Amino acid sequence: MDLYAEYERAVRSFDAGDPIGAANTLAPVVAAEPDNTSVRLLLARAYYHSAQLRRAEEQLRWLIDRDPTDHYAHFVLGRTLERLGKPGEALPHLRMALAMRPLDDYADALRRVEARAAGRGGGTRR
C-alpha cells in the first residue's frame, strides 16, 4: 500500500465532504504508521465530522498525550466532548486551546460551553 497516496486520497475525500470515506481510508494508514500525527489528526477530524465522537476522542487524546502544546487538538477534543454532552470535561481543553492561540472560534466555543456548564443553555453547534 502506498501510504502517502492513501493519505492524499483521504484528504480529497474529507475536503469533498465525505468524512466517512476519509476515515475508512485513514484507518489502515494509522495502523501502518501509528506515530504519524498528521494522519491521526485528519482521522480524528473525519471521525468528528461523521459523528464517530468516541473514536475522535480516542485519537485526540493520543495526540495530546504526545504533544500537550497542540492547541488545535485541544480545541477539537473540547468540541468533541461538548458534542458528547460532557461540558465539564470540554472546558479545560477549550481554555487551553484559547490560551495557546487566541482565535475567535476558540473563544466562541469556550463561551458556549461555559454557558452550558453553568446551566445557561448555549446549545451545541457543529
PDB file of C-alpha atoms in Angstrom:
ATOM      1  CA  MET A   1       0.000   0.000   0.000  1.00  0.00           C
ATOM      2  CA  ASP A   2       1.308   3.462  -0.907  1.00  0.00           C
ATOM      3  CA  LEU A   3       0.624   5.241   2.391  1.00  0.00           C
ATOM      4  CA  TYR A   4       1.114   8.739   1.046  1.00  0.00           C
ATOM      5  CA  ALA A   5      -1.271   8.082  -1.859  1.00  0.00           C
ATOM      6  CA  GLU A   6      -3.856   6.772   0.603  1.00  0.00           C
ATOM      7  CA  TYR A   7      -3.402   9.841   2.813  1.00  0.00           C
ATOM      8  CA  GLU A   8      -3.880  12.121  -0.207  1.00  0.00           C
ATOM      9  CA  ARG A   9      -7.000  10.165  -1.194  1.00  0.00           C
ATOM     10  CA  ALA A  10      -8.335  10.625   2.344  1.00  0.00           C
ATOM     11  CA  VAL A  11      -7.646  14.368   2.196  1.00  0.00           C
ATOM     12  CA  ARG A  12      -9.582  14.595  -1.062  1.00  0.00           C
ATOM     13  CA  SER A  13     -12.478  12.636   0.445  1.00  0.00           C
ATOM     14  CA  PHE A  14     -12.527  14.829   3.536  1.00  0.00           C
ATOM     15  CA  ASP A  15     -12.352  18.037   1.503  1.00  0.00           C
ATOM     16  CA  ALA A  16     -15.172  16.769  -0.716  1.00  0.00           C
ATOM     17  CA  GLY A  17     -17.424  16.339   2.324  1.00  0.00           C
ATOM     18  CA  ASP A  18     -17.015  12.601   2.785  1.00  0.00           C
ATOM     19  CA  PRO A  19     -15.595  12.193   6.289  1.00  0.00           C
ATOM     20  CA  ILE A  20     -16.667   8.545   6.492  1.00  0.00           C
ATOM     21  CA  GLY A  21     -14.759   7.750   3.310  1.00  0.00           C
ATOM     22  CA  ALA A  22     -11.762   9.640   4.679  1.00  0.00           C
ATOM     23  CA  ALA A  23     -11.897   7.731   7.963  1.00  0.00           C
ATOM     24  CA  ASN A  24     -12.162   4.400   6.180  1.00  0.00           C
ATOM     25  CA  THR A  25      -9.133   5.269   4.066  1.00  0.00           C
ATOM     26  CA  LEU A  26      -7.105   6.567   7.014  1.00  0.00           C
ATOM     27  CA  ALA A  27      -7.658   3.721   9.495  1.00  0.00           C
ATOM     28  CA  PRO A  28      -5.218   1.349   7.753  1.00  0.00           C
ATOM     29  CA  VAL A  29      -2.727   4.203   7.269  1.00  0.00           C
ATOM     30  CA  VAL A  30      -2.744   4.854  11.019  1.00  0.00           C
ATOM     31  CA  ALA A  31      -2.311   1.137  11.645  1.00  0.00           C
ATOM     32  CA  ALA A  32       0.765   1.150   9.382  1.00  0.00           C
ATOM     33  CA  GLU A  33       2.117   4.497  10.681  1.00  0.00           C
ATOM     34  CA  PRO A  34       0.864   4.752  14.281  1.00  0.00           C
ATOM     35  CA  ASP A  35       3.152   7.652  15.215  1.00  0.00           C
ATOM     36  CA  ASN A  36       2.164   9.882  12.293  1.00  0.00           C
ATOM     37  CA  THR A  37       0.410  12.804  13.968  1.00  0.00           C
ATOM     38  CA  SER A  38      -0.820  14.404  10.733  1.00  0.00           C
ATOM     39  CA  VAL A  39      -2.642  11.243   9.756  1.00  0.00           C
ATOM     40  CA  ARG A  40      -4.117  10.844  13.241  1.00  0.00           C
ATOM     41  CA  LEU A  41      -5.332  14.447  13.305  1.00  0.00           C
ATOM     42  CA  LEU A  42      -7.092  14.046   9.981  1.00  0.00           C
ATOM     43  CA  LEU A  43      -8.577  10.761  11.202  1.00  0.00           C
ATOM     44  CA  ALA A  44      -9.811  12.500  14.364  1.00  0.00           C
ATOM     45  CA  ARG A  45     -11.382  15.265  12.291  1.00  0.00           C
ATOM     46  CA  ALA A  46     -13.007  12.709   9.985  1.00  0.00           C
ATOM     47  CA  TYR A  47     -14.428  10.878  12.986  1.00  0.00           C
ATOM     48  CA  TYR A  48     -15.667  14.163  14.477  1.00  0.00           C
ATOM     49  CA  HIS A  49     -17.387  15.244  11.259  1.00  0.00           C
ATOM     50  CA  SER A  50     -19.001  11.821  10.818  1.00  0.00           C
ATOM     51  CA  ALA A  51     -20.271  11.836  14.436  1.00  0.00           C
ATOM     52  CA  GLN A  52     -17.984   8.982  15.488  1.00  0.00           C
ATOM     53  CA  LEU A  53     -17.241  11.013  18.575  1.00  0.00           C
ATOM     54  CA  ARG A  54     -15.758   8.358  20.830  1.00  0.00           C
ATOM     55  CA  ARG A  55     -13.302   7.415  18.103  1.00  0.00           C
ATOM     56  CA  ALA A  56     -12.455  11.090  17.597  1.00  0.00           C
ATOM     57  CA  GLU A  57     -11.900  11.453  21.332  1.00  0.00           C
ATOM     58  CA  GLU A  58      -9.531   8.481  21.367  1.00  0.00           C
ATOM     59  CA  GLN A  59      -7.391   9.882  18.534  1.00  0.00           C
ATOM     60  CA  LEU A  60      -7.332  13.386  20.024  1.00  0.00           C
ATOM     61  CA  ARG A  61      -6.319  12.157  23.463  1.00  0.00           C
ATOM     62  CA  TRP A  62      -3.495  10.189  21.844  1.00  0.00           C
ATOM     63  CA  LEU A  63      -2.346  13.353  20.053  1.00  0.00           C
ATOM     64  CA  ILE A  64      -2.475  15.487  23.208  1.00  0.00           C
ATOM     65  CA  ASP A  65      -0.608  12.840  25.198  1.00  0.00           C
ATOM     66  CA  ARG A  66       2.229  13.087  22.669  1.00  0.00           C
ATOM     67  CA  ASP A  67       2.084  16.880  22.258  1.00  0.00           C
ATOM     68  CA  PRO A  68       0.284  18.795  25.013  1.00  0.00           C
ATOM     69  CA  THR A  69       1.018  22.049  23.152  1.00  0.00           C
ATOM     70  CA  ASP A  70      -1.163  21.154  20.152  1.00  0.00           C
ATOM     71  CA  HIS A  71      -3.789  23.874  20.504  1.00  0.00           C
ATOM     72  CA  TYR A  72      -5.894  22.560  17.634  1.00  0.00           C
ATOM     73  CA  ALA A  73      -6.076  19.048  19.104  1.00  0.00           C
ATOM     74  CA  HIS A  74      -7.217  20.596  22.401  1.00  0.00           C
ATOM     75  CA  PHE A  75      -9.851  22.630  20.552  1.00  0.00           C
ATOM     76  CA  VAL A  76     -11.226  19.666  18.603  1.00  0.00           C
ATOM     77  CA  LEU A  77     -11.185  17.478  21.725  1.00  0.00           C
ATOM     78  CA  GLY A  78     -13.102  20.197  23.562  1.00  0.00           C
ATOM     79  CA  ARG A  79     -15.663  20.352  20.753  1.00  0.00           C
ATOM     80  CA  THR A  80     -15.880  16.548  20.696  1.00  0.00           C
ATOM     81  CA  LEU A  81     -16.520  16.405  24.436  1.00  0.00           C
ATOM     82  CA  GLU A  82     -19.083  19.195  24.054  1.00  0.00           C
ATOM     83  CA  ARG A  83     -20.956  17.141  21.454  1.00  0.00           C
ATOM     84  CA  LEU A  84     -20.748  14.101  23.742  1.00  0.00           C
ATOM     85  CA  GLY A  85     -22.579  16.132  26.415  1.00  0.00           C
ATOM     86  CA  LYS A  86     -19.521  16.478  28.661  1.00  0.00           C
ATOM     87  CA  PRO A  87     -19.095  20.242  29.046  1.00  0.00           C
ATOM     88  CA  GLY A  88     -17.124  19.915  32.279  1.00  0.00           C
ATOM     89  CA  GLU A  89     -14.538  17.761  30.512  1.00  0.00           C
ATOM     90  CA  ALA A  90     -14.536  20.034  27.465  1.00  0.00           C
ATOM     91  CA  LEU A  91     -13.769  23.237  29.357  1.00  0.00           C
ATOM     92  CA  PRO A  92     -10.103  22.613  30.250  1.00  0.00           C
ATOM     93  CA  HIS A  93      -9.291  21.718  26.650  1.00  0.00           C
ATOM     94  CA  LEU A  94     -11.073  24.752  25.240  1.00  0.00           C
ATOM     95  CA  ARG A  95      -9.390  27.009  27.796  1.00  0.00           C
ATOM     96  CA  MET A  96      -6.002  25.545  26.935  1.00  0.00           C
ATOM     97  CA  ALA A  97      -6.582  25.989  23.199  1.00  0.00           C
ATOM     98  CA  LEU A  98      -7.605  29.624  23.671  1.00  0.00           C
ATOM     99  CA  ALA A  99      -4.662  30.343  25.989  1.00  0.00           C
ATOM    100  CA  MET A 100      -2.231  28.940  23.431  1.00  0.00           C
ATOM    101  CA  ARG A 101      -3.870  30.546  20.391  1.00  0.00           C
ATOM    102  CA  PRO A 102      -6.426  33.327  20.921  1.00  0.00           C
ATOM    103  CA  LEU A 103      -8.711  32.644  17.957  1.00  0.00           C
ATOM    104  CA  ASP A 104     -12.329  33.767  17.681  1.00  0.00           C
ATOM    105  CA  ASP A 105     -13.559  30.199  17.043  1.00  0.00           C
ATOM    106  CA  TYR A 106     -11.832  29.047  20.230  1.00  0.00           C
ATOM    107  CA  ALA A 107     -13.291  31.925  22.267  1.00  0.00           C
ATOM    108  CA  ASP A 108     -16.797  31.332  20.877  1.00  0.00           C
ATOM    109  CA  ALA A 109     -16.667  27.621  21.714  1.00  0.00           C
ATOM    110  CA  LEU A 110     -15.387  28.351  25.206  1.00  0.00           C
ATOM    111  CA  ARG A 111     -18.161  30.879  25.915  1.00  0.00           C
ATOM    112  CA  ARG A 112     -20.795  28.464  24.641  1.00  0.00           C
ATOM    113  CA  VAL A 113     -19.525  25.548  26.747  1.00  0.00           C
ATOM    114  CA  GLU A 114     -19.082  27.745  29.835  1.00  0.00           C
ATOM    115  CA  ALA A 115     -22.721  28.820  29.488  1.00  0.00           C
ATOM    116  CA  ARG A 116     -23.827  25.227  29.065  1.00  0.00           C
ATOM    117  CA  ALA A 117     -21.758  24.049  32.032  1.00  0.00           C
ATOM    118  CA  ALA A 118     -23.280  26.830  34.147  1.00  0.00           C
ATOM    119  CA  GLY A 119     -26.781  25.737  33.096  1.00  0.00           C
ATOM    120  CA  ARG A 120     -27.444  28.769  30.915  1.00  0.00           C
ATOM    121  CA  GLY A 121     -28.031  26.796  27.742  1.00  0.00           C
ATOM    122  CA  GLY A 122     -25.784  27.724  24.864  1.00  0.00           C
ATOM    123  CA  GLY A 123     -26.656  24.637  22.809  1.00  0.00           C
ATOM    124  CA  THR A 124     -24.170  22.817  20.636  1.00  0.00           C
ATOM    125  CA  ARG A 125     -23.031  23.595  17.151  1.00  0.00           C
ATOM    126  CA  ARG A 126     -21.166  21.568  14.608  1.00  0.00           C
TER     127      ARG A 126
END
